PDB file of C-alpha atoms in Angstrom:
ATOM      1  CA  UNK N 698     135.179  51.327 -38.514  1.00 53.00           C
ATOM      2  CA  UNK N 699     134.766  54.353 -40.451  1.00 54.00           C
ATOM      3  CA  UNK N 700     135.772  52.856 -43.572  1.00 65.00           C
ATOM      4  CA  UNK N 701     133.433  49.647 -43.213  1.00 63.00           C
ATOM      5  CA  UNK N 702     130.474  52.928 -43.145  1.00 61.00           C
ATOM      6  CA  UNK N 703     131.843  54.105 -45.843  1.00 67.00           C
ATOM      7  CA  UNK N 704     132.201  51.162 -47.948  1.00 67.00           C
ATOM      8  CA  UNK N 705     128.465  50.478 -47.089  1.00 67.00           C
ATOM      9  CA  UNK N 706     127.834  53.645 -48.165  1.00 62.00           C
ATOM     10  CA  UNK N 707     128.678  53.926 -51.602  1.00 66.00           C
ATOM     11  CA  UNK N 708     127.103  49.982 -51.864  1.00 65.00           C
ATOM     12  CA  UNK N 709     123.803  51.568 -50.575  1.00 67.00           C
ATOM     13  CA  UNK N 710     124.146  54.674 -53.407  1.00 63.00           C
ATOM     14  CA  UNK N 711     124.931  52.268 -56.276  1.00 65.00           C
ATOM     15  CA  UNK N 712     122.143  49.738 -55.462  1.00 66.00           C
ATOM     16  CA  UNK N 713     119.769  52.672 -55.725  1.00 66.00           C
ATOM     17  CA  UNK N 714     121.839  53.787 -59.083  1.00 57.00           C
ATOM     18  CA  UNK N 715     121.769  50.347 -60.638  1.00 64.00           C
ATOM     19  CA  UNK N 716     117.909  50.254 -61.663  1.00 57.00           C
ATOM     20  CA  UNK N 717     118.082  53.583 -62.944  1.00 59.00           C
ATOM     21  CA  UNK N 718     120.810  52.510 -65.183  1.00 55.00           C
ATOM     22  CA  UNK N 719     119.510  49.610 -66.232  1.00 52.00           C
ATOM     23  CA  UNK N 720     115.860  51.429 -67.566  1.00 52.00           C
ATOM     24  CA  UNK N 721     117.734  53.854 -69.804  1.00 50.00           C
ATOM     25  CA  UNK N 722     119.641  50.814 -71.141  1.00 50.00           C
ATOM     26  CA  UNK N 723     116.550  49.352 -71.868  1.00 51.00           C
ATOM     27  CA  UNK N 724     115.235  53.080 -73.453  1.00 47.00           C
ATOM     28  CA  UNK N 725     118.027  53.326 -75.197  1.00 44.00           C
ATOM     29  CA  UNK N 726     117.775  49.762 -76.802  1.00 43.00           C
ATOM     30  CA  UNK N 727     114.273  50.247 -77.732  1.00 44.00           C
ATOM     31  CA  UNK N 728     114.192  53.738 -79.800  1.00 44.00           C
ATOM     32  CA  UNK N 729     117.200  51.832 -81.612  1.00 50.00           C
ATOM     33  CA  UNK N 730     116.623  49.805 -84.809  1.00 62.00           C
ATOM     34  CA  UNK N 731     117.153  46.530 -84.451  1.00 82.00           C
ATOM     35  CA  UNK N 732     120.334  44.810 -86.249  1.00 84.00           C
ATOM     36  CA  UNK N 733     118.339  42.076 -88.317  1.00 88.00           C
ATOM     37  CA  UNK N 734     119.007  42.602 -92.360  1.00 90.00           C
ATOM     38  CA  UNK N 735     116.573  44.716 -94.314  1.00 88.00           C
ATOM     39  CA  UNK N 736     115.158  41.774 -96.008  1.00 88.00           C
ATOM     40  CA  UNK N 737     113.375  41.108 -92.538  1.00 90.00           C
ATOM     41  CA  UNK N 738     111.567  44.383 -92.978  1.00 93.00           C
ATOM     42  CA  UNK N 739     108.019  44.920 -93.796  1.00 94.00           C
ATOM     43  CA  UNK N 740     106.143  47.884 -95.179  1.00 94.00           C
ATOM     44  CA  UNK N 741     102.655  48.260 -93.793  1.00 94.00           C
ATOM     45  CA  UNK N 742      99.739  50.473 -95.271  1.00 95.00           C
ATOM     46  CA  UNK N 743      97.806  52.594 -92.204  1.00 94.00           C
ATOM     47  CA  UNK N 744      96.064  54.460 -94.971  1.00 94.00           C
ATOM     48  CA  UNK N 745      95.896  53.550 -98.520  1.00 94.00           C
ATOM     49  CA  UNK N 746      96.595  56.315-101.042  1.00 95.00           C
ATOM     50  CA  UNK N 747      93.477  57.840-103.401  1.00 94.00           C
ATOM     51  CA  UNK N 748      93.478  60.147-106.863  1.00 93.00           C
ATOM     52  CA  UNK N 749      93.024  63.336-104.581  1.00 91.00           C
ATOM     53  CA  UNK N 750      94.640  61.711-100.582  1.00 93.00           C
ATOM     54  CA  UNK N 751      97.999  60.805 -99.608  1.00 95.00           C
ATOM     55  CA  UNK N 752      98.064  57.494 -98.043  1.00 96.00           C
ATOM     56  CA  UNK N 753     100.338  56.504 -94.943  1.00 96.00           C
ATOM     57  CA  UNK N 754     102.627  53.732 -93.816  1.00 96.00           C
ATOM     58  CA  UNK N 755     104.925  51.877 -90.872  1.00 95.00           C
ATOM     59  CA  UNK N 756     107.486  49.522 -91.352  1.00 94.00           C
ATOM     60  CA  UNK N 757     107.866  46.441 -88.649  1.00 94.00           C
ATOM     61  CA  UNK N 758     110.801  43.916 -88.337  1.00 94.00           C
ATOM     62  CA  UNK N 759     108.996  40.617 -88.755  1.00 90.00           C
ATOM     63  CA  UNK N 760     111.757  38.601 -86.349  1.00 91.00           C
ATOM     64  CA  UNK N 761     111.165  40.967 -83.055  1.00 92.00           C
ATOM     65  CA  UNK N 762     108.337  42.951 -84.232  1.00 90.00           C
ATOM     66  CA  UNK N 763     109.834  46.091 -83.892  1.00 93.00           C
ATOM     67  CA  UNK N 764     108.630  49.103 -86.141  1.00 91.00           C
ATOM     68  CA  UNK N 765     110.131  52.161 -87.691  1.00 90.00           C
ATOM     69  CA  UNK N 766     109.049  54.882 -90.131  1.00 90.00           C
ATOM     70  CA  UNK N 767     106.167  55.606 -88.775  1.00 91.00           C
ATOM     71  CA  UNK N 768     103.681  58.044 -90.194  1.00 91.00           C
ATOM     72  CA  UNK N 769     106.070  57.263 -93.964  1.00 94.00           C
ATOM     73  CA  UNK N 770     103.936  59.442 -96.691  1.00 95.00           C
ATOM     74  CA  UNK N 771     102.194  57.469 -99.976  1.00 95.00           C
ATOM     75  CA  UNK N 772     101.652  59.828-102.381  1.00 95.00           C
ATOM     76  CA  UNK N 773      98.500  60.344-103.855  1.00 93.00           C
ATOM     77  CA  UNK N 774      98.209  58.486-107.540  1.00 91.00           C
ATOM     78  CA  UNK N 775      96.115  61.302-109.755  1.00 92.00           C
ATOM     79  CA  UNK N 776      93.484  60.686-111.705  1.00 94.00           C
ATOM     80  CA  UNK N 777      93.521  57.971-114.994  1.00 94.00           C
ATOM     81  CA  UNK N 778      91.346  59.460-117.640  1.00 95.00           C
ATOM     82  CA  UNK N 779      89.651  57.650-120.252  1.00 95.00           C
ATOM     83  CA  UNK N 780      87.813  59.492-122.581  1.00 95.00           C
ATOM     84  CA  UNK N 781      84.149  58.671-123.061  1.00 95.00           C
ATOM     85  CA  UNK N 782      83.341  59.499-126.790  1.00 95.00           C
ATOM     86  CA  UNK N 783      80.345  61.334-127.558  1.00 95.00           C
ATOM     87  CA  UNK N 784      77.253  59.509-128.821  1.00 95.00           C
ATOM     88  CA  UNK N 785      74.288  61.437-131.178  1.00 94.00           C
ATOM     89  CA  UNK N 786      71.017  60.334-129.592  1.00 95.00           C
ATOM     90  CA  UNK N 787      68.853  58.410-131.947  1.00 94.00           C
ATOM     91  CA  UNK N 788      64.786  56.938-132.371  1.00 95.00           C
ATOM     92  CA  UNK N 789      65.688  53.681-130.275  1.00 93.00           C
ATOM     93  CA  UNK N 790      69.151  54.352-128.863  1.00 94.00           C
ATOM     94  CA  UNK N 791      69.981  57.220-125.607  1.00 95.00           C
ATOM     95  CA  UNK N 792      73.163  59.461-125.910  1.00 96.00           C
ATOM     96  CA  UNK N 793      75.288  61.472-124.384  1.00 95.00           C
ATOM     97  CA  UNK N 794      78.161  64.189-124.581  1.00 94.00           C
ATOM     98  CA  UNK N 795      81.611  63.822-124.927  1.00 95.00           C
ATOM     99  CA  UNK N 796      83.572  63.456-121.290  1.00 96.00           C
ATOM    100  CA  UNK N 797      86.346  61.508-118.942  1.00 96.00           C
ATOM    101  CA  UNK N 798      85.992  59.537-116.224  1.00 95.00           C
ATOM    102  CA  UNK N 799      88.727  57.978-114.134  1.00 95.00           C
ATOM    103  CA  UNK N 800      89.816  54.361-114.286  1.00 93.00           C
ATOM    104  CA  UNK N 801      90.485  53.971-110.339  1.00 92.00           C
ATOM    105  CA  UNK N 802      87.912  56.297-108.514  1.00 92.00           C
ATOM    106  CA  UNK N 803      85.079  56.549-110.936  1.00 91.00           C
ATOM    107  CA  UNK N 804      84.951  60.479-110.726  1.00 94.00           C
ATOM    108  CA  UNK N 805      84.038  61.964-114.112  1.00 95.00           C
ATOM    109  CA  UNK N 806      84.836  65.795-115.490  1.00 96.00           C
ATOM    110  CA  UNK N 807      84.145  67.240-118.752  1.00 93.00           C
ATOM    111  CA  UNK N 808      88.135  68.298-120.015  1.00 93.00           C
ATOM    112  CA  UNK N 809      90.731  66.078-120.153  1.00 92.00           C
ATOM    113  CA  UNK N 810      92.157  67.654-117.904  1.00 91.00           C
ATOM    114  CA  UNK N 811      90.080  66.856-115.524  1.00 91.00           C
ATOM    115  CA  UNK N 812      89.961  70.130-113.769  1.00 90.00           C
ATOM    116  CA  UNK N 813      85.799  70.594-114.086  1.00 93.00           C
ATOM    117  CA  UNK N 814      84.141  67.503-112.541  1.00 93.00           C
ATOM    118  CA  UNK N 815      80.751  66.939-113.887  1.00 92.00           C
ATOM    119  CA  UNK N 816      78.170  64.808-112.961  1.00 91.00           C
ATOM    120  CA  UNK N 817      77.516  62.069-115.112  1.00 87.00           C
ATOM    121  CA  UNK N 818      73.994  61.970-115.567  1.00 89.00           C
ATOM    122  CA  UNK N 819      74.386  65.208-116.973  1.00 89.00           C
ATOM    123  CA  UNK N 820      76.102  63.698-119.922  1.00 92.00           C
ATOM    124  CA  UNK N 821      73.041  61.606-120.430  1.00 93.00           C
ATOM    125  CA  UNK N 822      71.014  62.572-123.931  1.00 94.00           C
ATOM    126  CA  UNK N 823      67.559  60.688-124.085  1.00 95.00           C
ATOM    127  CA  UNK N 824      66.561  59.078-127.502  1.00 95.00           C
ATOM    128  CA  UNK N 825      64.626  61.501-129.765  1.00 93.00           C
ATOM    129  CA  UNK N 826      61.719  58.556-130.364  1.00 94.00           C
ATOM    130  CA  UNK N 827      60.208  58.406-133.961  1.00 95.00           C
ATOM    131  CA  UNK N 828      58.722  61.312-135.990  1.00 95.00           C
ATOM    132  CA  UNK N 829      56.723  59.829-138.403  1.00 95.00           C
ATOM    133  CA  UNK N 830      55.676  61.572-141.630  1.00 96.00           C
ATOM    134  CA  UNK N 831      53.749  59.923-145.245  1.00 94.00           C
ATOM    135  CA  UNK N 832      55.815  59.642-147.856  1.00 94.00           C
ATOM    136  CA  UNK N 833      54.352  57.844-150.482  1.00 94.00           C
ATOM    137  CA  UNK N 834      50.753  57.071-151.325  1.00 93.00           C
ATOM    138  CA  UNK N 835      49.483  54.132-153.678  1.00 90.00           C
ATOM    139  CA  UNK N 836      45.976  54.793-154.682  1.00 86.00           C
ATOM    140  CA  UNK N 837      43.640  52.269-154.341  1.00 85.00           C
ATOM    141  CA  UNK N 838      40.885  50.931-157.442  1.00 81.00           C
ATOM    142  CA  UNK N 839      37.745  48.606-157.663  1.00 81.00           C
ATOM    143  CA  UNK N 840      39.958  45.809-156.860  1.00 79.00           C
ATOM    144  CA  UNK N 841      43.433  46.838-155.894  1.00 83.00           C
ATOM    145  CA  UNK N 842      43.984  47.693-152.011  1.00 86.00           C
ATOM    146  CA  UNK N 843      45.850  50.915-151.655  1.00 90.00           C
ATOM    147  CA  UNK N 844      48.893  51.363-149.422  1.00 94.00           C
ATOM    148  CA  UNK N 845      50.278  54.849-147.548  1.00 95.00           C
ATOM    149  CA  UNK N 846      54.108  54.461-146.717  1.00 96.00           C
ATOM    150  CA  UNK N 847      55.471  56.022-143.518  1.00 97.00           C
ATOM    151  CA  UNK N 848      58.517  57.195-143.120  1.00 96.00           C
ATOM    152  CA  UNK N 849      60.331  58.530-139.518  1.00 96.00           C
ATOM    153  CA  UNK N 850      62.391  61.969-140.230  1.00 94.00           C
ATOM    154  CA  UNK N 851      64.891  61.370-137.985  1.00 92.00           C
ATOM    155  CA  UNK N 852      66.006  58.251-139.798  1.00 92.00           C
ATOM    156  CA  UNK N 853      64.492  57.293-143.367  1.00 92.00           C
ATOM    157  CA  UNK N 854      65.355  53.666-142.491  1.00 93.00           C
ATOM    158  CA  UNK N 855      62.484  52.917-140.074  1.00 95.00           C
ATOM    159  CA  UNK N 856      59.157  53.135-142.479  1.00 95.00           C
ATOM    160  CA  UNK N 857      55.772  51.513-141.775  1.00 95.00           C
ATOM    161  CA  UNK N 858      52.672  50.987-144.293  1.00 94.00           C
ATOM    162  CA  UNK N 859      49.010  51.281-143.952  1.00 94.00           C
ATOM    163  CA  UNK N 860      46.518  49.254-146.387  1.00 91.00           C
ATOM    164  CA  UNK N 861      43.464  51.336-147.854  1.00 89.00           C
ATOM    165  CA  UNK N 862      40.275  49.145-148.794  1.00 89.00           C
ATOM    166  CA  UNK N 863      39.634  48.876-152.324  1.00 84.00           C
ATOM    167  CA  UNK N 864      36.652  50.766-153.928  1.00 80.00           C
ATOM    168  CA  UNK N 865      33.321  48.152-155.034  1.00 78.00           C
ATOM    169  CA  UNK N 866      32.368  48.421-157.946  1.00 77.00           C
ATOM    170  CA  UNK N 867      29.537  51.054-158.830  1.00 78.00           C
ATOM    171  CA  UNK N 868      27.783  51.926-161.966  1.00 73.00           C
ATOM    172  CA  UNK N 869      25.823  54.860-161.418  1.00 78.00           C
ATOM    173  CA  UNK N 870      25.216  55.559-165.320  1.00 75.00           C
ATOM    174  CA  UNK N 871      23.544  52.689-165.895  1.00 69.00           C
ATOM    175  CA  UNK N 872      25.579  51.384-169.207  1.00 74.00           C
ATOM    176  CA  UNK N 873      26.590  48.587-167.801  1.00 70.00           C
ATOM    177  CA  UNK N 874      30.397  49.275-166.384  1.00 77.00           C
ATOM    178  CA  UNK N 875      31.948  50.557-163.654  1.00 80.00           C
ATOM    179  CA  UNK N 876      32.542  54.382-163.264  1.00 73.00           C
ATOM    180  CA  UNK N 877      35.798  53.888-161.774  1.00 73.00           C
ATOM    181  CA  UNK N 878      37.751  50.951-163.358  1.00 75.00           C
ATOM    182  CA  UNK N 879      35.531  50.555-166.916  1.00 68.00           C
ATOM    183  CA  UNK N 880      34.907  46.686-165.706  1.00 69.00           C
ATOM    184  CA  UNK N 881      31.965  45.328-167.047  1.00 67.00           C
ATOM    185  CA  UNK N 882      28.948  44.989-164.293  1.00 64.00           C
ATOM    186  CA  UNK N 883      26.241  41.836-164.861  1.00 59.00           C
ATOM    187  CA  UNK N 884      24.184  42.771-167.420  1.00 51.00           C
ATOM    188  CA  UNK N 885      21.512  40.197-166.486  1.00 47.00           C
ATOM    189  CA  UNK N 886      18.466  42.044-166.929  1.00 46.00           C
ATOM    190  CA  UNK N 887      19.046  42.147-170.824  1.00 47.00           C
ATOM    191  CA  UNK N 888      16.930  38.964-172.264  1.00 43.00           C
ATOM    192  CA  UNK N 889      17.339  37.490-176.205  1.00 47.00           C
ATOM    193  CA  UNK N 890      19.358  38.366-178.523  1.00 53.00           C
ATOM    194  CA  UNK N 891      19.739  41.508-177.078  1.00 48.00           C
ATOM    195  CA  UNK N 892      21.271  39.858-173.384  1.00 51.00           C
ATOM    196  CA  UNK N 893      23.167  37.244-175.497  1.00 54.00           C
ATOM    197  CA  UNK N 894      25.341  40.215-176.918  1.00 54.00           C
ATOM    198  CA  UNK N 895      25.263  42.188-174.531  1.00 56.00           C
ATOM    199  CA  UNK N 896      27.080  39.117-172.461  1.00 61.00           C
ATOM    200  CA  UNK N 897      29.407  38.700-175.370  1.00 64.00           C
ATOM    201  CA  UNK N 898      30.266  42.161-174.886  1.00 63.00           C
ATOM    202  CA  UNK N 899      30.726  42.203-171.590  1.00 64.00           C
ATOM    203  CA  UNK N 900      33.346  39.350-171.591  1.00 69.00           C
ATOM    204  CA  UNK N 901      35.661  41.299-174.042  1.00 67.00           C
ATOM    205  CA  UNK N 902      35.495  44.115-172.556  1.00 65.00           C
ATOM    206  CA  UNK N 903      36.574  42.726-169.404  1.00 69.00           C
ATOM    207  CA  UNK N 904      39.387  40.851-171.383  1.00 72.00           C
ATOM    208  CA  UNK N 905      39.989  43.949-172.314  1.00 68.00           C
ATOM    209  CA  UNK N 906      40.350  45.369-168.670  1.00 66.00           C
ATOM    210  CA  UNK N 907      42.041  42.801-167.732  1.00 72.00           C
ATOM    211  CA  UNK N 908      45.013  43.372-169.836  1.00 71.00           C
ATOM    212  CA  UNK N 909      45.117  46.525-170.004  1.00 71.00           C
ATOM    213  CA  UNK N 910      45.090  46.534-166.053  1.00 68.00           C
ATOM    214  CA  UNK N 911      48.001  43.947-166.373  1.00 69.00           C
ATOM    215  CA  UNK N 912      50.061  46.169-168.658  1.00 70.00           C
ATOM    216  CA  UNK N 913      49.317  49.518-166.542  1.00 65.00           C
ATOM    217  CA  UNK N 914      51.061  47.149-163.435  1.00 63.00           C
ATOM    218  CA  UNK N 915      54.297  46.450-165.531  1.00 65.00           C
ATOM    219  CA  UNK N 916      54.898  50.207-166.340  1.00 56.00           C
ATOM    220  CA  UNK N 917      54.329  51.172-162.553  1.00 55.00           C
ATOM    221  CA  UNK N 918      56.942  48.593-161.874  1.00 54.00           C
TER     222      UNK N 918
END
């Protein structure tokens, strides 16, 4: 009798034992890695990695879904410089100073080493706009227009021109021609002989003018 107790005893004890062993079997089994080839494994990215931040990363078996490696370190990349070459500021175009910005985050500094970051716009040189000064003057006559040439000092290649009226014709002295370009003026009020050559005179001596202002244009040329 006292051995069927005590046989239903120890039956009692391990039925209240046998759960308990089976949970830390089941513990056990799960901080484990599982036994499926590495090829099964994949890496995912919690936090992707910047110039300046480290990133982090898991790793989960894709049969049973179980992970590992949790809280796995991506190092941070550093900054990719390229150098921005300095531009001189012009009449029509903007500039800017010499400096480096990065390829990946867009961050810019103003050494190559990038140790100094600097702000961009800083870099920034606005265009100077034209300075225009006259640099050559062509007088005008009785019946040539005149023209003033303008020329920008920041950069002789952008020039404009300005057109000054010509002169009329005036002939304050009376004899008959022009006091500024020698062409003969009508002579009208002259009658007889004395009109007729005074006509005739007229007419070479604005053949005469003529010529002679022809001439005076080849040797300005």
């Amino acid at each position: 009798m006292r051995s069927l107790k005590t046989i239903t005893a120890l039956l009692l004890c391990l039925l209240l034992v046998m759960p308990m062993l089976v949970l830390a079997a089941d513990d056990t089994q799960t901080t484990q890695l599982c036994e499926h080839p590495e090829e099964n494994w994949l890496w995912i990215i919690d936090k992707n990695a910047t110039c300046t931040e480290d990133g982090v990363m898991h790793r989960i078996c894709k049969i049973c879904s179980k992970t590992d490696s949790e809280g796995t370190v991506i190092k941070k990349t550093g900054h990719e410089l390229a150098a921005i070459e300095a531009v001189t500021p012009t009449c029509e175009k903007n500039g800017n100073e010499a400096y480096w910005r990065c390829k990946n985050c867009g961050m810019c500094f103003s050494d190559a080493a990038g140790t100094t970051e600097a702000d961009e716009n800083t870099m920034f040189r606005p265009m100077t706009g034209h300075d225009f000064k006259e640099t050559r003057r062509t007088e005008t006559s009785c019946t040539t227009a005149g023209v003033i040439t303008y020329t920008c000092t920041h950069d002789n290649s952008h020039t404009y021109t300005e057109s000054i009226p010509t002169i009329a014709h005036a002939d304050n002295d009376g004899d008959g021609n022009c006091d500024k370009c020698g062409m003969g003026m009508n002579r009208d009020s002259k009658t007889g002989i004395a009109g007729f050559f005074a006509k005739i005179g007229m007419f070479f001596r604005n053949v005469f003018w003529f010529f002679n202002e022809v001439l005076r244009g080849w040797v300005k040329t």
